[in-house]
Amino acid sequence: MTSSTFVEDLLSPHRRSASPWLTWYAANGERIELSGRVFDNWVAKSANMLSELFSLDEGDIVVVNLSSHWKSLVLALASLHHGATLVDAGGELAAEAALWITDAPNDAQIPASAEILAVNPAALALSFGDDLGPVAEDFNASVRTYADQFYPSAVSGTAAAIIGSTGAEPLTLQSLFDAQAESRGTILVRAEIPLLELLPYAVAQWRAGDAIVLLGEGVEATERLHEGERITFDYLP
């Protein structure tokens, strides 16, 4: 397996696209539509933040302890830009995490050796809030200050991209980004699917040219929503 800029290869063809890439619905009525251009911009800003604040590097272990959400997908891909390895918060490797990305920065399970990035999932939140704690960095307050473009270095295709907590073999960067999928059009996905399970599916469908509509917990997949978003496929794993 060769080295490559895997996330860049996924996103760069859509960098100028105004077409929907990922649309998020929350139970409070929030709807966020990110085009290919906007999604790429968020990933670039986040990747620059991870580099400048945490010096994230190939092989570093990262826990993204967030539910499936547009921000957690952004941060997962930003981490993979650096060749980091994403692991489950409940897995054995979580104790070795260099970085813990979370909406609960004071969680007692976070190892003392890990740096912490706190994320408020609300779209309009300009800071994490009063519960940031003494050591966490505030994603919401800082991410917009970082550069709109990220210039990645090649990372090894044999590097582990995802290691789940179920004992399955690690998914390498090459395997994650080379996966082939049948194009489905606009796909409805429910955020009850854990992030590390959703990410490979999302990457494969994005590579196939599809758009994803992600429904947060408590959002009903109504006929009106299907029609409004022009859903052509429901993903039910």
PDB file of C-alpha atoms in Angstrom:
ATOM      1  CA  MET A   1       0.000   0.000   0.000  1.00  0.00           C
ATOM      2  CA  THR A   2       1.291   3.442  -0.908  1.00  0.00           C
ATOM      3  CA  SER A   3       1.205   6.772   0.840  1.00  0.00           C
ATOM      4  CA  SER A   4      -1.392   9.344  -0.194  1.00  0.00           C
ATOM      5  CA  THR A   5      -3.409  12.344   0.961  1.00  0.00           C
ATOM      6  CA  PHE A   6      -6.567  10.302   1.412  1.00  0.00           C
ATOM      7  CA  VAL A   7      -8.968  12.917   2.791  1.00  0.00           C
ATOM      8  CA  GLU A   8      -7.719  15.445   0.252  1.00  0.00           C
ATOM      9  CA  ASP A   9      -8.392  12.982  -2.555  1.00  0.00           C
ATOM     10  CA  LEU A  10     -11.966  12.555  -1.281  1.00  0.00           C
ATOM     11  CA  LEU A  11     -12.790  16.227  -0.815  1.00  0.00           C
ATOM     12  CA  SER A  12     -10.805  18.121  -3.444  1.00  0.00           C
ATOM     13  CA  PRO A  13     -13.043  17.193  -6.419  1.00  0.00           C
ATOM     14  CA  HIS A  14     -15.970  18.821  -4.581  1.00  0.00           C
ATOM     15  CA  ARG A  15     -14.119  21.865  -3.279  1.00  0.00           C
ATOM     16  CA  ARG A  16     -15.975  24.280  -5.560  1.00  0.00           C
ATOM     17  CA  SER A  17     -19.305  22.489  -5.432  1.00  0.00           C
ATOM     18  CA  ALA A  18     -22.426  24.249  -4.179  1.00  0.00           C
ATOM     19  CA  SER A  19     -24.421  21.002  -4.270  1.00  0.00           C
ATOM     20  CA  PRO A  20     -25.458  19.431  -0.946  1.00  0.00           C
ATOM     21  CA  TRP A  21     -22.878  17.086   0.549  1.00  0.00           C
ATOM     22  CA  LEU A  22     -24.226  16.637   4.078  1.00  0.00           C
ATOM     23  CA  THR A  23     -27.499  17.923   5.544  1.00  0.00           C
ATOM     24  CA  TRP A  24     -28.113  17.698   9.281  1.00  0.00           C
ATOM     25  CA  TYR A  25     -31.472  17.694  11.094  1.00  0.00           C
ATOM     26  CA  ALA A  26     -31.690  18.071  14.873  1.00  0.00           C
ATOM     27  CA  ALA A  27     -34.681  17.411  17.118  1.00  0.00           C
ATOM     28  CA  ASN A  28     -34.916  21.129  17.994  1.00  0.00           C
ATOM     29  CA  GLY A  29     -35.727  21.937  14.362  1.00  0.00           C
ATOM     30  CA  GLU A  30     -32.178  22.873  13.369  1.00  0.00           C
ATOM     31  CA  ARG A  31     -31.375  22.118   9.723  1.00  0.00           C
ATOM     32  CA  ILE A  32     -27.830  22.646   8.477  1.00  0.00           C
ATOM     33  CA  GLU A  33     -26.994  22.069   4.816  1.00  0.00           C
ATOM     34  CA  LEU A  34     -23.319  21.853   3.944  1.00  0.00           C
ATOM     35  CA  SER A  35     -22.263  21.909   0.310  1.00  0.00           C
ATOM     36  CA  GLY A  36     -19.081  20.191  -0.813  1.00  0.00           C
ATOM     37  CA  ARG A  37     -17.303  23.542  -0.618  1.00  0.00           C
ATOM     38  CA  VAL A  38     -18.543  24.358   2.894  1.00  0.00           C
ATOM     39  CA  PHE A  39     -17.874  20.872   4.261  1.00  0.00           C
ATOM     40  CA  ASP A  40     -14.339  20.954   2.867  1.00  0.00           C
ATOM     41  CA  ASN A  41     -13.816  24.355   4.485  1.00  0.00           C
ATOM     42  CA  TRP A  42     -14.863  23.039   7.896  1.00  0.00           C
ATOM     43  CA  VAL A  43     -12.549  20.043   7.555  1.00  0.00           C
ATOM     44  CA  ALA A  44      -9.646  22.315   6.536  1.00  0.00           C
ATOM     45  CA  LYS A  45     -10.170  24.689   9.465  1.00  0.00           C
ATOM     46  CA  SER A  46     -10.444  21.757  11.860  1.00  0.00           C
ATOM     47  CA  ALA A  47      -7.331  20.062  10.471  1.00  0.00           C
ATOM     48  CA  ASN A  48      -5.361  23.273  10.884  1.00  0.00           C
ATOM     49  CA  MET A  49      -6.619  23.552  14.459  1.00  0.00           C
ATOM     50  CA  LEU A  50      -5.597  19.963  15.251  1.00  0.00           C
ATOM     51  CA  SER A  51      -2.142  20.655  13.867  1.00  0.00           C
ATOM     52  CA  GLU A  52      -1.523  23.994  15.548  1.00  0.00           C
ATOM     53  CA  LEU A  53      -3.108  23.294  18.940  1.00  0.00           C
ATOM     54  CA  PHE A  54      -2.250  19.624  19.400  1.00  0.00           C
ATOM     55  CA  SER A  55       0.528  18.848  16.870  1.00  0.00           C
ATOM     56  CA  LEU A  56      -1.536  15.846  15.769  1.00  0.00           C
ATOM     57  CA  ASP A  57       0.568  13.403  13.765  1.00  0.00           C
ATOM     58  CA  GLU A  58       0.401  10.078  11.963  1.00  0.00           C
ATOM     59  CA  GLY A  59      -0.288   7.221  14.341  1.00  0.00           C
ATOM     60  CA  ASP A  60      -1.643   9.395  17.160  1.00  0.00           C
ATOM     61  CA  ILE A  61      -4.712   7.880  18.806  1.00  0.00           C
ATOM     62  CA  VAL A  62      -7.833  10.060  18.815  1.00  0.00           C
ATOM     63  CA  VAL A  63     -11.137   9.443  20.568  1.00  0.00           C
ATOM     64  CA  VAL A  64     -14.063  11.280  18.996  1.00  0.00           C
ATOM     65  CA  ASN A  65     -16.546  10.747  21.820  1.00  0.00           C
ATOM     66  CA  LEU A  66     -19.445  12.394  20.026  1.00  0.00           C
ATOM     67  CA  SER A  67     -22.592  11.012  18.469  1.00  0.00           C
ATOM     68  CA  SER A  68     -22.911  10.950  14.697  1.00  0.00           C
ATOM     69  CA  HIS A  69     -23.319  14.603  13.703  1.00  0.00           C
ATOM     70  CA  TRP A  70     -21.973  16.882  11.005  1.00  0.00           C
ATOM     71  CA  LYS A  71     -19.342  18.227  13.413  1.00  0.00           C
ATOM     72  CA  SER A  72     -18.147  14.776  14.476  1.00  0.00           C
ATOM     73  CA  LEU A  73     -17.816  13.725  10.817  1.00  0.00           C
ATOM     74  CA  VAL A  74     -15.838  16.910  10.128  1.00  0.00           C
ATOM     75  CA  LEU A  75     -13.497  16.258  13.062  1.00  0.00           C
ATOM     76  CA  ALA A  76     -13.063  12.592  12.212  1.00  0.00           C
ATOM     77  CA  LEU A  77     -11.944  13.461   8.675  1.00  0.00           C
ATOM     78  CA  ALA A  78      -9.771  16.300   9.971  1.00  0.00           C
ATOM     79  CA  SER A  79      -8.025  13.783  12.242  1.00  0.00           C
ATOM     80  CA  LEU A  80      -7.539  11.367   9.348  1.00  0.00           C
ATOM     81  CA  HIS A  81      -5.937  14.187   7.341  1.00  0.00           C
ATOM     82  CA  HIS A  82      -3.034  13.767   9.785  1.00  0.00           C
ATOM     83  CA  GLY A  83      -3.020   9.963   9.662  1.00  0.00           C
ATOM     84  CA  ALA A  84      -4.390   9.662  13.190  1.00  0.00           C
ATOM     85  CA  THR A  85      -6.153   6.505  14.398  1.00  0.00           C
ATOM     86  CA  LEU A  86      -9.768   6.833  15.547  1.00  0.00           C
ATOM     87  CA  VAL A  87     -10.752   4.579  18.444  1.00  0.00           C
ATOM     88  CA  ASP A  88     -13.881   4.028  20.485  1.00  0.00           C
ATOM     89  CA  ALA A  89     -14.128   5.683  23.898  1.00  0.00           C
ATOM     90  CA  GLY A  90     -14.928   2.300  25.418  1.00  0.00           C
ATOM     91  CA  GLY A  91     -12.032   0.457  23.812  1.00  0.00           C
ATOM     92  CA  GLU A  92      -8.726  -0.511  25.378  1.00  0.00           C
ATOM     93  CA  LEU A  93      -6.729   1.925  23.229  1.00  0.00           C
ATOM     94  CA  ALA A  94      -8.727   4.903  24.518  1.00  0.00           C
ATOM     95  CA  ALA A  95      -6.397   5.002  27.534  1.00  0.00           C
ATOM     96  CA  GLU A  96      -3.539   5.789  25.131  1.00  0.00           C
ATOM     97  CA  ALA A  97      -5.339   8.615  23.342  1.00  0.00           C
ATOM     98  CA  ALA A  98      -3.286  11.685  22.494  1.00  0.00           C
ATOM     99  CA  LEU A  99      -6.500  13.650  21.927  1.00  0.00           C
ATOM    100  CA  TRP A 100     -10.025  13.256  23.264  1.00  0.00           C
ATOM    101  CA  ILE A 101     -12.741  15.109  21.298  1.00  0.00           C
ATOM    102  CA  THR A 102     -15.914  15.316  23.329  1.00  0.00           C
ATOM    103  CA  ASP A 103     -19.022  17.222  24.372  1.00  0.00           C
ATOM    104  CA  ALA A 104     -18.245  16.304  28.011  1.00  0.00           C
ATOM    105  CA  PRO A 105     -14.730  17.665  28.687  1.00  0.00           C
ATOM    106  CA  ASN A 106     -14.935  16.926  32.431  1.00  0.00           C
ATOM    107  CA  ASP A 107     -15.738  13.241  31.902  1.00  0.00           C
ATOM    108  CA  ALA A 108     -13.848  11.134  34.443  1.00  0.00           C
ATOM    109  CA  GLN A 109     -12.998   8.473  31.821  1.00  0.00           C
ATOM    110  CA  ILE A 110     -10.719  10.866  29.909  1.00  0.00           C
ATOM    111  CA  PRO A 111      -7.122   9.819  30.664  1.00  0.00           C
ATOM    112  CA  ALA A 112      -4.956  12.430  32.336  1.00  0.00           C
ATOM    113  CA  SER A 113      -2.394  12.157  29.547  1.00  0.00           C
ATOM    114  CA  ALA A 114      -4.865  13.116  26.791  1.00  0.00           C
ATOM    115  CA  GLU A 115      -5.402  16.602  25.484  1.00  0.00           C
ATOM    116  CA  ILE A 116      -9.059  17.600  25.234  1.00  0.00           C
ATOM    117  CA  LEU A 117     -11.062  19.389  22.551  1.00  0.00           C
ATOM    118  CA  ALA A 118     -14.555  20.339  23.715  1.00  0.00           C
ATOM    119  CA  VAL A 119     -17.334  20.553  21.129  1.00  0.00           C
ATOM    120  CA  ASN A 120     -20.787  22.051  21.559  1.00  0.00           C
ATOM    121  CA  PRO A 121     -22.878  20.410  18.804  1.00  0.00           C
ATOM    122  CA  ALA A 122     -25.309  23.325  18.461  1.00  0.00           C
ATOM    123  CA  ALA A 123     -24.803  25.012  15.092  1.00  0.00           C
ATOM    124  CA  LEU A 124     -24.850  28.597  16.361  1.00  0.00           C
ATOM    125  CA  ALA A 125     -22.881  28.041  19.580  1.00  0.00           C
ATOM    126  CA  LEU A 126     -19.938  30.461  19.537  1.00  0.00           C
ATOM    127  CA  SER A 127     -18.305  28.807  22.543  1.00  0.00           C
ATOM    128  CA  PHE A 128     -18.550  25.536  24.418  1.00  0.00           C
ATOM    129  CA  GLY A 129     -20.094  27.183  27.467  1.00  0.00           C
ATOM    130  CA  ASP A 130     -19.482  27.382  31.187  1.00  0.00           C
ATOM    131  CA  ASP A 131     -18.580  23.695  31.652  1.00  0.00           C
ATOM    132  CA  LEU A 132     -15.397  23.811  29.577  1.00  0.00           C
ATOM    133  CA  GLY A 133     -13.192  22.968  32.547  1.00  0.00           C
ATOM    134  CA  PRO A 134      -9.604  24.052  33.221  1.00  0.00           C
ATOM    135  CA  VAL A 135      -7.688  22.166  30.501  1.00  0.00           C
ATOM    136  CA  ALA A 136      -9.909  21.688  27.440  1.00  0.00           C
ATOM    137  CA  GLU A 137      -9.634  23.731  24.266  1.00  0.00           C
ATOM    138  CA  ASP A 138     -12.874  25.219  22.929  1.00  0.00           C
ATOM    139  CA  PHE A 139     -13.628  24.069  19.367  1.00  0.00           C
ATOM    140  CA  ASN A 140     -16.574  26.428  18.903  1.00  0.00           C
ATOM    141  CA  ALA A 141     -14.697  29.513  20.042  1.00  0.00           C
ATOM    142  CA  SER A 142     -11.566  28.864  18.000  1.00  0.00           C
ATOM    143  CA  VAL A 143     -12.213  26.892  14.814  1.00  0.00           C
ATOM    144  CA  ARG A 144     -13.337  29.839  12.688  1.00  0.00           C
ATOM    145  CA  THR A 145     -10.014  31.613  13.280  1.00  0.00           C
ATOM    146  CA  TYR A 146      -8.023  28.939  11.409  1.00  0.00           C
ATOM    147  CA  ALA A 147      -7.093  28.991   7.737  1.00  0.00           C
ATOM    148  CA  ASP A 148      -9.646  27.991   5.111  1.00  0.00           C
ATOM    149  CA  GLN A 149      -7.208  25.695   3.314  1.00  0.00           C
ATOM    150  CA  PHE A 150      -5.224  22.768   4.643  1.00  0.00           C
ATOM    151  CA  TYR A 151      -2.157  21.446   2.837  1.00  0.00           C
ATOM    152  CA  PRO A 152      -1.779  17.817   3.910  1.00  0.00           C
ATOM    153  CA  SER A 153       1.303  15.669   3.829  1.00  0.00           C
ATOM    154  CA  ALA A 154       0.986  12.134   2.477  1.00  0.00           C
ATOM    155  CA  VAL A 155       0.313   9.463   5.075  1.00  0.00           C
ATOM    156  CA  SER A 156       0.795   5.714   4.822  1.00  0.00           C
ATOM    157  CA  GLY A 157      -2.060   3.653   3.457  1.00  0.00           C
ATOM    158  CA  THR A 158      -1.211   0.903   5.953  1.00  0.00           C
ATOM    159  CA  ALA A 159      -1.830   3.232   8.909  1.00  0.00           C
ATOM    160  CA  ALA A 160      -4.851   2.266  11.010  1.00  0.00           C
ATOM    161  CA  ALA A 161      -7.699   4.681  10.404  1.00  0.00           C
ATOM    162  CA  ILE A 162     -10.318   3.086  12.666  1.00  0.00           C
ATOM    163  CA  ILE A 163      -9.993   0.568  15.471  1.00  0.00           C
ATOM    164  CA  GLY A 164     -13.355  -0.413  16.951  1.00  0.00           C
ATOM    165  CA  SER A 165     -13.973  -1.867  20.377  1.00  0.00           C
ATOM    166  CA  THR A 166     -15.336  -5.211  19.152  1.00  0.00           C
ATOM    167  CA  GLY A 167     -12.064  -6.964  18.358  1.00  0.00           C
ATOM    168  CA  ALA A 168     -12.384  -6.523  14.593  1.00  0.00           C
ATOM    169  CA  GLU A 169      -9.257  -5.971  12.518  1.00  0.00           C
ATOM    170  CA  PRO A 170      -8.203  -2.311  12.202  1.00  0.00           C
ATOM    171  CA  LEU A 171      -9.477  -0.551   9.097  1.00  0.00           C
ATOM    172  CA  THR A 172      -6.537   1.011   7.282  1.00  0.00           C
ATOM    173  CA  LEU A 173      -6.608   4.366   5.536  1.00  0.00           C
ATOM    174  CA  GLN A 174      -6.211   2.647   2.166  1.00  0.00           C
ATOM    175  CA  SER A 175      -9.123   0.296   2.836  1.00  0.00           C
ATOM    176  CA  LEU A 176     -11.344   3.073   4.167  1.00  0.00           C
ATOM    177  CA  PHE A 177     -10.843   5.410   1.240  1.00  0.00           C
ATOM    178  CA  ASP A 178     -10.668   2.786  -1.511  1.00  0.00           C
ATOM    179  CA  ALA A 179     -14.011   1.169  -0.648  1.00  0.00           C
ATOM    180  CA  GLN A 180     -16.402   0.989  -3.587  1.00  0.00           C
ATOM    181  CA  ALA A 181     -20.148   1.560  -3.296  1.00  0.00           C
ATOM    182  CA  GLU A 182     -23.118   1.720  -5.613  1.00  0.00           C
ATOM    183  CA  SER A 183     -24.353   5.276  -6.121  1.00  0.00           C
ATOM    184  CA  ARG A 184     -27.692   5.826  -4.372  1.00  0.00           C
ATOM    185  CA  GLY A 185     -28.380   9.538  -4.954  1.00  0.00           C
ATOM    186  CA  THR A 186     -29.483  11.287  -1.738  1.00  0.00           C
ATOM    187  CA  ILE A 187     -29.275   8.940   1.230  1.00  0.00           C
ATOM    188  CA  LEU A 188     -31.201   9.207   4.492  1.00  0.00           C
ATOM    189  CA  VAL A 189     -29.110   8.123   7.495  1.00  0.00           C
ATOM    190  CA  ARG A 190     -30.009   8.099  11.176  1.00  0.00           C
ATOM    191  CA  ALA A 191     -27.519   9.373  13.744  1.00  0.00           C
ATOM    192  CA  GLU A 192     -28.222   6.461  16.078  1.00  0.00           C
ATOM    193  CA  ILE A 193     -25.504   4.685  14.095  1.00  0.00           C
ATOM    194  CA  PRO A 194     -22.228   5.137  16.046  1.00  0.00           C
ATOM    195  CA  LEU A 195     -19.736   7.465  14.397  1.00  0.00           C
ATOM    196  CA  LEU A 196     -17.029   4.867  13.782  1.00  0.00           C
ATOM    197  CA  GLU A 197     -19.615   2.658  12.024  1.00  0.00           C
ATOM    198  CA  LEU A 198     -21.132   5.508  10.016  1.00  0.00           C
ATOM    199  CA  LEU A 199     -17.849   6.982   8.797  1.00  0.00           C
ATOM    200  CA  PRO A 200     -16.848   4.119   6.439  1.00  0.00           C
ATOM    201  CA  TYR A 201     -20.329   4.076   4.933  1.00  0.00           C
ATOM    202  CA  ALA A 202     -20.359   7.849   4.464  1.00  0.00           C
ATOM    203  CA  VAL A 203     -16.900   7.886   2.864  1.00  0.00           C
ATOM    204  CA  ALA A 204     -17.850   5.153   0.384  1.00  0.00           C
ATOM    205  CA  GLN A 205     -21.098   6.877  -0.614  1.00  0.00           C
ATOM    206  CA  TRP A 206     -19.429  10.272  -0.935  1.00  0.00           C
ATOM    207  CA  ARG A 207     -16.840   8.656  -3.187  1.00  0.00           C
ATOM    208  CA  ALA A 208     -19.721   7.317  -5.270  1.00  0.00           C
ATOM    209  CA  GLY A 209     -21.030  10.874  -5.664  1.00  0.00           C
ATOM    210  CA  ASP A 210     -23.938  10.709  -3.225  1.00  0.00           C
ATOM    211  CA  ALA A 211     -25.290  13.265  -0.744  1.00  0.00           C
ATOM    212  CA  ILE A 212     -26.213  12.343   2.833  1.00  0.00           C
ATOM    213  CA  VAL A 213     -29.085  13.611   4.970  1.00  0.00           C
ATOM    214  CA  LEU A 214     -28.330  12.812   8.631  1.00  0.00           C
ATOM    215  CA  LEU A 215     -31.214  12.774  11.116  1.00  0.00           C
ATOM    216  CA  GLY A 216     -30.410  13.413  14.762  1.00  0.00           C
ATOM    217  CA  GLU A 217     -32.020  11.416  17.541  1.00  0.00           C
ATOM    218  CA  GLY A 218     -35.725  12.139  17.806  1.00  0.00           C
ATOM    219  CA  VAL A 219     -36.137  13.432  14.255  1.00  0.00           C
ATOM    220  CA  GLU A 220     -38.897  11.615  12.400  1.00  0.00           C
ATOM    221  CA  ALA A 221     -38.247  10.564   8.820  1.00  0.00           C
ATOM    222  CA  THR A 222     -41.553  11.921   7.539  1.00  0.00           C
ATOM    223  CA  GLU A 223     -42.874  11.719   4.004  1.00  0.00           C
ATOM    224  CA  ARG A 224     -42.560  15.497   3.819  1.00  0.00           C
ATOM    225  CA  LEU A 225     -38.875  15.294   4.738  1.00  0.00           C
ATOM    226  CA  HIS A 226     -38.328  12.584   2.136  1.00  0.00           C
ATOM    227  CA  GLU A 227     -39.957  14.726  -0.527  1.00  0.00           C
ATOM    228  CA  GLY A 228     -38.280  17.973   0.530  1.00  0.00           C
ATOM    229  CA  GLU A 229     -34.790  16.461   0.535  1.00  0.00           C
ATOM    230  CA  ARG A 230     -35.481  14.278  -2.521  1.00  0.00           C
ATOM    231  CA  ILE A 231     -34.417  11.155  -0.681  1.00  0.00           C
ATOM    232  CA  THR A 232     -33.722   8.248  -3.008  1.00  0.00           C
ATOM    233  CA  PHE A 233     -32.447   5.680  -0.498  1.00  0.00           C
ATOM    234  CA  ASP A 234     -32.910   4.912   3.207  1.00  0.00           C
ATOM    235  CA  TYR A 235     -29.851   3.413   4.882  1.00  0.00           C
ATOM    236  CA  LEU A 236     -30.940   0.910   7.528  1.00  0.00           C
ATOM    237  CA  PRO A 237     -27.940  -1.224   8.564  1.00  0.00           C
TER     238      PRO A 237
END
